[in-house]
Tab-separated table of C-alpha atoms in Angstrom:
chain	number	residue	atom	x	y	z
A	14	THR	CA	-14.399	50.793	-97.677
A	15	ALA	CA	-15.139	48.030	-99.952
A	16	ASP	CA	-18.038	49.648	-101.764
A	17	GLU	CA	-15.949	52.687	-102.576
A	18	ALA	CA	-12.577	50.889	-103.358
A	19	VAL	CA	-14.246	48.706	-105.893
A	20	GLU	CA	-16.351	51.437	-107.357
A	21	LEU	CA	-13.388	53.309	-108.300
A	22	CYS	CA	-11.888	50.249	-110.204
A	23	PRO	CA	-14.483	50.069	-113.069
A	24	ASN	CA	-14.862	53.963	-113.091
A	25	LYS	CA	-11.341	53.811	-113.695
A	26	LEU	CA	-11.549	51.144	-116.325
A	27	PRO	CA	-15.246	51.204	-117.733
A	28	ASP	CA	-14.632	48.364	-120.404
A	29	ALA	CA	-13.505	45.663	-117.632
A	30	ARG	CA	-14.675	42.086	-118.130
A	31	SER	CA	-12.631	40.423	-115.757
A	32	ALA	CA	-10.855	40.670	-112.442
A	33	LEU	CA	-8.460	38.863	-109.855
A	34	ASP	CA	-8.988	39.390	-106.449
A	35	ILE	CA	-5.672	38.151	-104.844
A	36	GLY	CA	-6.027	37.163	-101.148
A	37	GLY	CA	-9.808	37.450	-101.415
A	38	ALA	CA	-10.488	36.022	-98.042
A	39	THR	CA	-14.447	35.808	-97.420
A	40	GLY	CA	-14.916	37.269	-100.875
A	41	THR	CA	-15.855	40.763	-99.950
A	42	ILE	CA	-14.389	42.670	-102.657
A	43	SER	CA	-14.924	39.738	-105.490
A	44	LYS	CA	-18.844	39.520	-104.477
A	45	LEU	CA	-18.852	43.677	-105.189
A	46	LEU	CA	-16.964	43.113	-108.555
A	47	ALA	CA	-19.379	40.134	-109.682
A	48	ASP	CA	-22.418	42.444	-108.801
A	49	ARG	CA	-21.106	44.673	-111.232
A	50	GLY	CA	-20.925	42.169	-114.065
A	51	LEU	CA	-17.253	41.100	-114.071
A	52	ASN	CA	-15.975	37.843	-114.047
A	53	VAL	CA	-13.985	37.543	-111.057
A	54	THR	CA	-11.420	35.081	-109.875
A	55	LEU	CA	-11.191	35.139	-106.014
A	56	PHE	CA	-7.286	33.944	-105.387
A	57	ASP	CA	-6.246	32.757	-102.022
A	58	ARG	CA	-4.890	29.917	-99.750
A	59	PRO	CA	-6.517	26.306	-100.422
A	60	ASP	CA	-7.864	26.271	-97.066
A	61	VAL	CA	-9.529	29.683	-97.259
A	62	ILE	CA	-10.925	28.471	-100.612
A	63	ASP	CA	-12.285	25.232	-99.083
A	64	ALA	CA	-14.099	27.391	-96.254
A	65	ILE	CA	-15.760	29.845	-98.233
A	66	ASN	CA	-16.546	27.291	-101.358
A	67	ASN	CA	-20.259	26.613	-100.487
A	68	GLU	CA	-21.137	30.231	-99.870
A	69	ILE	CA	-19.735	31.559	-102.858
A	70	THR	CA	-20.678	28.994	-105.528
A	71	ALA	CA	-24.330	29.002	-104.321
A	72	GLY	CA	-24.686	33.020	-104.593
A	73	TRP	CA	-22.321	34.332	-107.490
A	74	PRO	CA	-21.983	32.602	-110.570
A	75	LEU	CA	-19.594	35.254	-111.879
A	76	ILE	CA	-17.086	34.266	-108.901
A	77	SER	CA	-14.396	31.257	-109.730
A	78	LEU	CA	-12.257	30.232	-106.932
A	79	VAL	CA	-8.837	29.324	-107.344
A	80	GLY	CA	-6.327	27.690	-104.440
A	81	GLY	CA	-2.696	29.046	-104.272
A	82	ASP	CA	0.029	30.802	-103.256
A	83	PHE	CA	0.496	34.362	-104.980
A	84	ASN	CA	4.132	34.303	-103.893
A	85	GLU	CA	4.682	31.521	-105.858
A	86	SER	CA	2.261	32.205	-109.103
A	87	ILE	CA	-0.992	33.668	-109.673
A	88	PRO	CA	-3.852	32.736	-112.185
A	89	ASP	CA	-3.429	33.273	-115.744
A	90	GLY	CA	-4.529	36.359	-117.553
A	91	PRO	CA	-5.170	38.188	-119.366
A	92	LEU	CA	-6.907	40.190	-116.816
A	93	ASP	CA	-8.331	43.641	-116.719
A	94	ILE	CA	-8.245	44.302	-112.877
A	95	VAL	CA	-6.266	42.924	-110.197
A	96	PHE	CA	-7.130	43.837	-106.736
A	97	LEU	CA	-5.089	43.289	-103.985
A	98	GLY	CA	-6.530	43.996	-100.511
A	99	HIS	CA	-4.499	44.533	-97.331
A	100	ILE	CA	-1.451	42.523	-98.605
A	101	ALA	CA	1.837	44.597	-99.608
A	102	HIS	CA	1.934	45.737	-95.954
A	103	ILE	CA	2.647	42.081	-94.763
A	104	TYR	CA	5.860	41.892	-97.297
A	105	GLY	CA	8.724	44.087	-97.591
A	106	ALA	CA	10.056	45.354	-100.905
A	107	ASP	CA	11.595	42.126	-102.447
A	108	LYS	CA	8.535	40.312	-102.488
A	109	ASN	CA	6.118	43.453	-103.479
A	110	ARG	CA	8.439	43.750	-106.592
A	111	VAL	CA	8.084	40.357	-107.439
A	112	LEU	CA	4.486	40.438	-106.856
A	113	PHE	CA	3.645	43.559	-108.872
A	114	LYS	CA	5.855	42.262	-111.699
A	115	ARG	CA	4.054	38.999	-111.672
A	116	ILE	CA	0.583	40.952	-111.924
A	117	TYR	CA	1.993	43.400	-114.658
A	118	ASP	CA	2.347	40.159	-116.665
A	119	ARG	CA	-1.208	38.801	-116.358
A	120	LEU	CA	-2.648	42.236	-117.153
A	121	ALA	CA	-4.561	42.911	-120.465
A	122	PRO	CA	-2.677	45.891	-121.864
A	123	ASP	CA	-4.736	48.551	-120.681
A	124	GLY	CA	-5.383	46.474	-117.445
A	125	LEU	CA	-5.537	48.073	-113.802
A	126	ILE	CA	-3.645	47.170	-110.683
A	127	ALA	CA	-5.902	48.158	-107.248
A	128	ILE	CA	-4.008	48.407	-103.976
A	129	GLN	CA	-6.103	48.696	-100.681
A	130	ASP	CA	-3.526	49.405	-97.865
A	131	TYR	CA	-2.333	52.398	-95.497
A	132	VAL	CA	0.088	54.496	-97.039
A	133	ARG	CA	2.779	56.263	-94.913
A	134	GLY	CA	2.917	60.071	-95.251
A	135	ARG	CA	-1.133	60.141	-96.193
A	136	SER	CA	-2.838	57.813	-93.657
A	137	PRO	CA	-2.335	59.086	-90.030
A	138	SER	CA	-2.722	55.387	-88.869
A	139	ALA	CA	0.307	54.041	-91.246
A	140	PRO	CA	3.175	54.788	-88.729
A	141	LEU	CA	1.514	52.918	-85.819
A	142	PHE	CA	0.155	50.169	-88.278
A	143	GLY	CA	3.933	49.808	-89.697
A	144	VAL	CA	4.967	49.350	-86.199
A	145	ASN	CA	2.125	46.339	-85.488
A	146	MET	CA	3.650	44.920	-89.419
A	147	LEU	CA	7.466	45.265	-87.980
A	148	VAL	CA	6.283	43.356	-84.793
A	149	ASN	CA	4.213	40.660	-86.496
A	150	THR	CA	5.678	39.973	-89.769
A	151	TYR	CA	9.418	39.464	-90.805
A	152	THR	CA	9.576	42.124	-93.347
A	153	GLY	CA	6.275	43.969	-93.285
A	154	GLY	CA	5.444	47.442	-92.728
A	155	ALA	CA	3.470	50.621	-94.230
A	156	TRP	CA	4.982	51.910	-97.096
A	157	THR	CA	5.133	55.357	-98.788
A	158	GLU	CA	3.955	56.726	-101.978
A	159	ASP	CA	7.589	56.755	-103.306
A	160	GLU	CA	7.876	53.038	-102.593
A	161	TYR	CA	4.688	51.769	-104.369
A	162	SER	CA	5.503	54.420	-106.960
A	163	ASP	CA	9.226	52.542	-107.176
A	164	TRP	CA	7.777	49.297	-107.145
A	165	LEU	CA	5.180	49.728	-109.665
A	166	THR	CA	6.790	51.496	-112.183
A	167	GLY	CA	10.105	49.011	-111.971
A	168	ALA	CA	7.340	46.393	-112.693
A	169	GLY	CA	6.183	48.410	-116.001
A	170	PHE	CA	3.160	50.182	-114.516
A	171	SER	CA	2.299	53.877	-115.140
A	172	THR	CA	2.776	56.235	-112.459
A	173	PRO	CA	0.350	55.547	-109.844
A	174	GLU	CA	-2.499	57.253	-108.699
A	175	ILE	CA	-3.305	57.158	-105.107
A	176	VAL	CA	-6.761	58.113	-103.684
A	177	ASP	CA	-7.553	58.451	-100.023
A	178	LEU	CA	-10.748	56.433	-99.358
A	179	GLN	CA	-13.397	58.791	-97.574
A	180	ASP	CA	-15.045	55.919	-94.971
A	181	ARG	CA	-11.739	54.563	-93.563
A	182	ASP	CA	-8.009	55.740	-93.096
A	183	GLN	CA	-6.843	54.106	-96.174
A	184	GLN	CA	-5.813	54.552	-99.595
A	185	LEU	CA	-6.017	53.028	-102.938
A	186	ILE	CA	-3.190	53.089	-105.160
A	187	LEU	CA	-4.185	52.553	-108.794
A	188	ALA	CA	-1.760	51.958	-111.654
């Protein structure tokens, strides 16, 4: 799934040179973007950055590691691509709106946001996953196309495109 999701980003924005992987965890997406020649910033909690530091710095010189909380701030831009994998489902409308606006403000003029998640109404797994988020988070859930569209256009993005990923019952939202 990561290969397919990452391939869609440079195909949509072939002149991209930089990317930000928010909540990048072990670096799966960051590594794939860097392998395609992009300068990538992997942004996650400081404890996660400490845990992956040696592996990433030893094998992927195009990846910079930055610790922080994306609910407070994100690294400066301008950035060509910002990737959010499995983040939006953790939060409700208010936090997603703020995060998407924060990302929009850091993107280059023709930059791209890519959100990988379960989209309710497209993913057969989304309803059950949404219940899981309701039980395990304060405001999380599985969001609809209309909700993503509202949040993204409200932040300044153009109308999003949603791609059904082939290898997994998930979607990639691009705007």
